[in-house]
Short mmCIF file of C-alpha atoms in Angstrom, two decimals:
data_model
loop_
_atom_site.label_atom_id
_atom_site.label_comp_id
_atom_site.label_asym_id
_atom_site.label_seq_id
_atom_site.Cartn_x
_atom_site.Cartn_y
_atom_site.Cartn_z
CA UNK A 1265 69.96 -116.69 -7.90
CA UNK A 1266 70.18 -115.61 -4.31
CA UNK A 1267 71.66 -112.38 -2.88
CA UNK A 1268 74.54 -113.38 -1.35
CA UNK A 1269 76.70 -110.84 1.18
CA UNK A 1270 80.57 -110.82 0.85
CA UNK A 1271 82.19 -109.28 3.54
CA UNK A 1272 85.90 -108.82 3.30
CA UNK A 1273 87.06 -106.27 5.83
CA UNK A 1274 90.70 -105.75 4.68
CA UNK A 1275 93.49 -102.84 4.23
CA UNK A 1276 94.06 -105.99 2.34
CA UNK A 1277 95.63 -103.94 0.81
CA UNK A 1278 98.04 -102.93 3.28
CA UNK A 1279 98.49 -105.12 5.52
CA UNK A 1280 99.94 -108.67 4.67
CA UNK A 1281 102.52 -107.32 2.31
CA UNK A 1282 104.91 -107.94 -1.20
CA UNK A 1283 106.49 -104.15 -2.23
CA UNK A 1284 107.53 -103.88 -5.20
CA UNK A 1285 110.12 -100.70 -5.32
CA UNK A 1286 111.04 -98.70 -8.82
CA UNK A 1287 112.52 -95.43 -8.22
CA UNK A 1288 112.94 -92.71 -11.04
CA UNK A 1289 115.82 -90.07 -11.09
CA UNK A 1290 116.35 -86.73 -12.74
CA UNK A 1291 119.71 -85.41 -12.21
CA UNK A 1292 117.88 -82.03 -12.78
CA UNK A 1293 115.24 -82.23 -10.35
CA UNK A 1294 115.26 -82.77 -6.44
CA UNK A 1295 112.93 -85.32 -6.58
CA UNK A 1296 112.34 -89.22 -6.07
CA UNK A 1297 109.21 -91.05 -7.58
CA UNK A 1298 108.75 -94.30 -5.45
CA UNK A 1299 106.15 -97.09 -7.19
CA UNK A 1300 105.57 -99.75 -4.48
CA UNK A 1301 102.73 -102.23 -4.41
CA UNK A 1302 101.43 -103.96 -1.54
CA UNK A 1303 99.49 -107.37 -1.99
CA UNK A 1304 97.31 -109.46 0.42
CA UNK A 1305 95.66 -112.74 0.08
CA UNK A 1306 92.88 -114.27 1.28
CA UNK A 1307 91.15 -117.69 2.02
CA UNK A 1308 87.54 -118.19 1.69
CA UNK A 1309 85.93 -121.61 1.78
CA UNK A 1310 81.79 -121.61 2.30
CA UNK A 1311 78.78 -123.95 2.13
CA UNK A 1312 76.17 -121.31 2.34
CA UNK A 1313 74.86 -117.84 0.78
CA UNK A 1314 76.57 -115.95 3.13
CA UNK A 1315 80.49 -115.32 2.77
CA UNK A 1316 82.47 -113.10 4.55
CA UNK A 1317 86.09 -113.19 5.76
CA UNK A 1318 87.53 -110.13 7.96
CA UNK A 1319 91.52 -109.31 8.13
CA UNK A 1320 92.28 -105.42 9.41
CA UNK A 1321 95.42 -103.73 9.15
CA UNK A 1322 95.82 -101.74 12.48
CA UNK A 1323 99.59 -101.28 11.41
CA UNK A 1324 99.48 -99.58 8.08
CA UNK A 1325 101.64 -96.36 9.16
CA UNK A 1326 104.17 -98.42 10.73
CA UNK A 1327 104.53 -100.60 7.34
CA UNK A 1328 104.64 -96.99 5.39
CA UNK A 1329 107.46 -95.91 7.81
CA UNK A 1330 109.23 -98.90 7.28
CA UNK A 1331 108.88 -98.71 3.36
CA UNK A 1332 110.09 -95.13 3.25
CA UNK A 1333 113.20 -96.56 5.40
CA UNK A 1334 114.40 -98.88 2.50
CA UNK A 1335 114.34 -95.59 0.60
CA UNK A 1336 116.37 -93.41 3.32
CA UNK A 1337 113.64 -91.32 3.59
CA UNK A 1338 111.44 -90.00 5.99
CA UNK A 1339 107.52 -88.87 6.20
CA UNK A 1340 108.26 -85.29 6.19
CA UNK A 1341 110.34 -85.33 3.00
CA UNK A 1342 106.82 -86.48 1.10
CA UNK A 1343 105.42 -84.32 -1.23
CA UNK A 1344 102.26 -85.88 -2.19
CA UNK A 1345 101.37 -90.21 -2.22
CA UNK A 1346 98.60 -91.46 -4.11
CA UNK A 1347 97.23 -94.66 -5.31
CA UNK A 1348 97.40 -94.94 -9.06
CA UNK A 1349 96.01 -98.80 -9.96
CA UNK A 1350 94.48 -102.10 -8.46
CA UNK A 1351 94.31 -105.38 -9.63
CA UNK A 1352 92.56 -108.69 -7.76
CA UNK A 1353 93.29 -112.41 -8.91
CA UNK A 1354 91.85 -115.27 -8.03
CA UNK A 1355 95.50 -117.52 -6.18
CA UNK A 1356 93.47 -121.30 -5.59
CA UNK A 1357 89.85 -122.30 -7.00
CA UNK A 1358 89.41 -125.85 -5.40
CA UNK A 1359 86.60 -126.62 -7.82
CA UNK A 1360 85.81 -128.53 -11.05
CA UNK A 1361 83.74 -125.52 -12.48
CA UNK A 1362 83.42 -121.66 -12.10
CA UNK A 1363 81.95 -119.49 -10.58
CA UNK A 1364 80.62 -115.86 -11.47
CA UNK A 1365 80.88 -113.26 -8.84
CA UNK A 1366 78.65 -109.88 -8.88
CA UNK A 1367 79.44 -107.18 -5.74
CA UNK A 1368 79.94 -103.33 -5.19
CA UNK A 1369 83.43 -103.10 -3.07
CA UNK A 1370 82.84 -100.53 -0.79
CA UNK A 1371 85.30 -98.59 1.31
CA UNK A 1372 85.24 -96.61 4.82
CA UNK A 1373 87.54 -95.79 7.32
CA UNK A 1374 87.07 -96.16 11.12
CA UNK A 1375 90.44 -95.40 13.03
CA UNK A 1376 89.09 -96.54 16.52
CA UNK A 1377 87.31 -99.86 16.15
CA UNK A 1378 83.85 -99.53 16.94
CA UNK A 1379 83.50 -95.63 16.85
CA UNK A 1380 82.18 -93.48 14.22
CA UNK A 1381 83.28 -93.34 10.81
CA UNK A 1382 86.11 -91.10 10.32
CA UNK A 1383 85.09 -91.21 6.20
CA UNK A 1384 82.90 -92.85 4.04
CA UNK A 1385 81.72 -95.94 3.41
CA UNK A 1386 82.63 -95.32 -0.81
CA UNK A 1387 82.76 -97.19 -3.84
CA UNK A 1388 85.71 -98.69 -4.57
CA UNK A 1389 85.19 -101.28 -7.53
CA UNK A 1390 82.60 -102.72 -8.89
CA UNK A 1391 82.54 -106.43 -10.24
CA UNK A 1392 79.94 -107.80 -12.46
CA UNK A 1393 79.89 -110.87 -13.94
CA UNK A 1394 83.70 -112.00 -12.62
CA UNK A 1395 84.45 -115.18 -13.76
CA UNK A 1396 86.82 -116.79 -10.97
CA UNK A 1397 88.62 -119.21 -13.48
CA UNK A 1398 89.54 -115.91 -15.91
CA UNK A 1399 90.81 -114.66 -12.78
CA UNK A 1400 92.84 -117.65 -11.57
CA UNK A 1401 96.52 -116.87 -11.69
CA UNK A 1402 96.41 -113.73 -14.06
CA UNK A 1403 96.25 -110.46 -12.42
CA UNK A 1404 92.80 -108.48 -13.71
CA UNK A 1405 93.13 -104.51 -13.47
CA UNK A 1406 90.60 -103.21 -11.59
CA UNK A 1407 88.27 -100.31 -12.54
CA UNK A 1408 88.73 -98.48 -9.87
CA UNK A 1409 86.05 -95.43 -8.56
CA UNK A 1410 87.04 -92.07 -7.90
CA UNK A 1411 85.40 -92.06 -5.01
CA UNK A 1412 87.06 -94.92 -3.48
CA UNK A 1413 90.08 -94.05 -4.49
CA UNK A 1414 90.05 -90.32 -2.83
CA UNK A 1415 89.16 -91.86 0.31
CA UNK A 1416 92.06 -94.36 0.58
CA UNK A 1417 94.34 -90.77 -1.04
CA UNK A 1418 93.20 -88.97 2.29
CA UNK A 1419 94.11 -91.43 4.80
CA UNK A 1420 97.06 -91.87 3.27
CA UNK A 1421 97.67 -87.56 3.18
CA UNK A 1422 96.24 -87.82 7.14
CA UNK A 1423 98.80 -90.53 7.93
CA UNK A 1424 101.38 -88.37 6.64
CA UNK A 1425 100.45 -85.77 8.59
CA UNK A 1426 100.57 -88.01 11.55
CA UNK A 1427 97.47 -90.38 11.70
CA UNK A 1428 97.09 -93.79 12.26
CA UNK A 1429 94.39 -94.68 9.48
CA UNK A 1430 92.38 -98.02 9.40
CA UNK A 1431 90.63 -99.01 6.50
CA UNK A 1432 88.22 -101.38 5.69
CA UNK A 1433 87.37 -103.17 2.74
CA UNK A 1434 83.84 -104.65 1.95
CA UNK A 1435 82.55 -107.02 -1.06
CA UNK A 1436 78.49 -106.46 -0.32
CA UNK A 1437 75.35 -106.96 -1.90
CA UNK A 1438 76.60 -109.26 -4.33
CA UNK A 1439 75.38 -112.39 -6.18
CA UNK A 1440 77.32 -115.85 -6.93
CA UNK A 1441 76.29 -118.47 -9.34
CA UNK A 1442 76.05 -121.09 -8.86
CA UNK A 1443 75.26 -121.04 -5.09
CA UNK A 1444 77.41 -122.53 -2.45
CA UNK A 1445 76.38 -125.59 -0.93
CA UNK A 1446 77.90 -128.35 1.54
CA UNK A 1447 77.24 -130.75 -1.78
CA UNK A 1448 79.31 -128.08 -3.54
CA UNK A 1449 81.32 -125.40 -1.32
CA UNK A 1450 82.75 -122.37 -2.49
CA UNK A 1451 86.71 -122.46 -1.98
CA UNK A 1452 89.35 -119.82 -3.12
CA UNK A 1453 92.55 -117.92 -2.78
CA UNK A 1454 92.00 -114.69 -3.48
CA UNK A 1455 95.13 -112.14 -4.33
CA UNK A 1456 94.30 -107.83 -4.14
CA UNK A 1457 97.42 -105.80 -4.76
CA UNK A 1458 96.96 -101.87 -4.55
CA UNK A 1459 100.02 -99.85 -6.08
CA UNK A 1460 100.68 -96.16 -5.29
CA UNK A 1461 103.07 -93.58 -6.00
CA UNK A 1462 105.43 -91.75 -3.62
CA UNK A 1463 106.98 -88.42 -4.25
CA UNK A 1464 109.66 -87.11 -2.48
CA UNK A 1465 112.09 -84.51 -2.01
CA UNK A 1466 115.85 -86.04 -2.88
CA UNK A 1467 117.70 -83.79 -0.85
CA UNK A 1468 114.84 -81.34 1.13
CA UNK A 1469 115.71 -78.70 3.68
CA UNK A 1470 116.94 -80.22 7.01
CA UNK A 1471 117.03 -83.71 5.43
CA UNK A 1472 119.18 -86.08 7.87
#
């Protein structure tokens, strides 16, 4: 079994998008829970060791400004936004047998491509042992690490507070069995949705 580097450089998560919306209402209270979850999908086909495919979101505030605009809200009426679950399935396996997939997803955040790190690298999830066929077409909850997760909840408190954050999303140091070959390539659609909470003030002070 060969060490085998996945490199998937995504704010998959927030970038090629399906929201979900589910709003909650209190007729006593002056505020608006907003659930949305944002999904992205990606192809990877290799015949070697090495995978690695790289999508970045360089547009996640606009998509967040846009989101709160279906709502008739507006980035100063939030209160606080935070991510609350993951979940990854596996879309297309073009393959007559499976494949077991072992990686520490690791997140950082680099605003500026190709300056410093504005925060992290952090854990995000850690697989072990996936089984792509138990993951084709059923959506697998994700165990997701605190420290991951309080990185992507500070970009998206600095992008509140006006930022422009860009995240990106690594599967590294991992291990696949069997490996990839051209005899027998490693092919796959591969689904991540991220789902976060949104609260906001219903009618706030100088709301128009």
């Amino acid at each position: 079994m060969k060490k085998v580097i996945f490199k998937i450089a995504v704010l998959p998560i927030f970038c090629v998008l399906v929201l979900a919306s589910g709003c909650v209402y209190d007729d006593m209270s002056t505020e608006v829970v907003i659930t949305e979850t944002v999904k992205m999908s990606l192809d990877e086909y290799r015949e070697s060791p090495t995978l690695g495919s790289a999508v970045v979101c360089d547009d996640f505030a606009d998509r967040v400004y846009k989101l709160l605009e279906k709502h008739d809200t507006k980035v100063k009426d939030i209160k606080s936004i935070h991510i609350v679950s993951g979940t990854y399935m596996v879309q297309r396996l073009s393959s007559d047998h499976d494949w077991t997939i072992s990686s520490a997803v690791t997140i950082k955040r680099q605003d500026v491509p190709g300056s410093a790190l504005d925060d992290g690298p952090a854990t995000f999830v850690n697989m072990t042992d996936q089984s792509l066929m138990a993951a084709q077409d059923m959506a697998i909850y994700a165990d997701l690490n605190s420290d991951g997760v309080a990185l992507i909840d500070r970009a998206l408190v600095d992008l509140v507070a006006g930022a422009d954050p860009r995240l990106i999303l690594t599967m590294d140091g991992g291990t696949v069995t069997p490996e990839p070959s051209a005899m027998d390539p490693l092919s796959f659609k591969w689904r991540v949705a991220v789902t976060f909470q949104v609260v906001i003030d219903r009618n706030p002070p100088g709301h128009d």
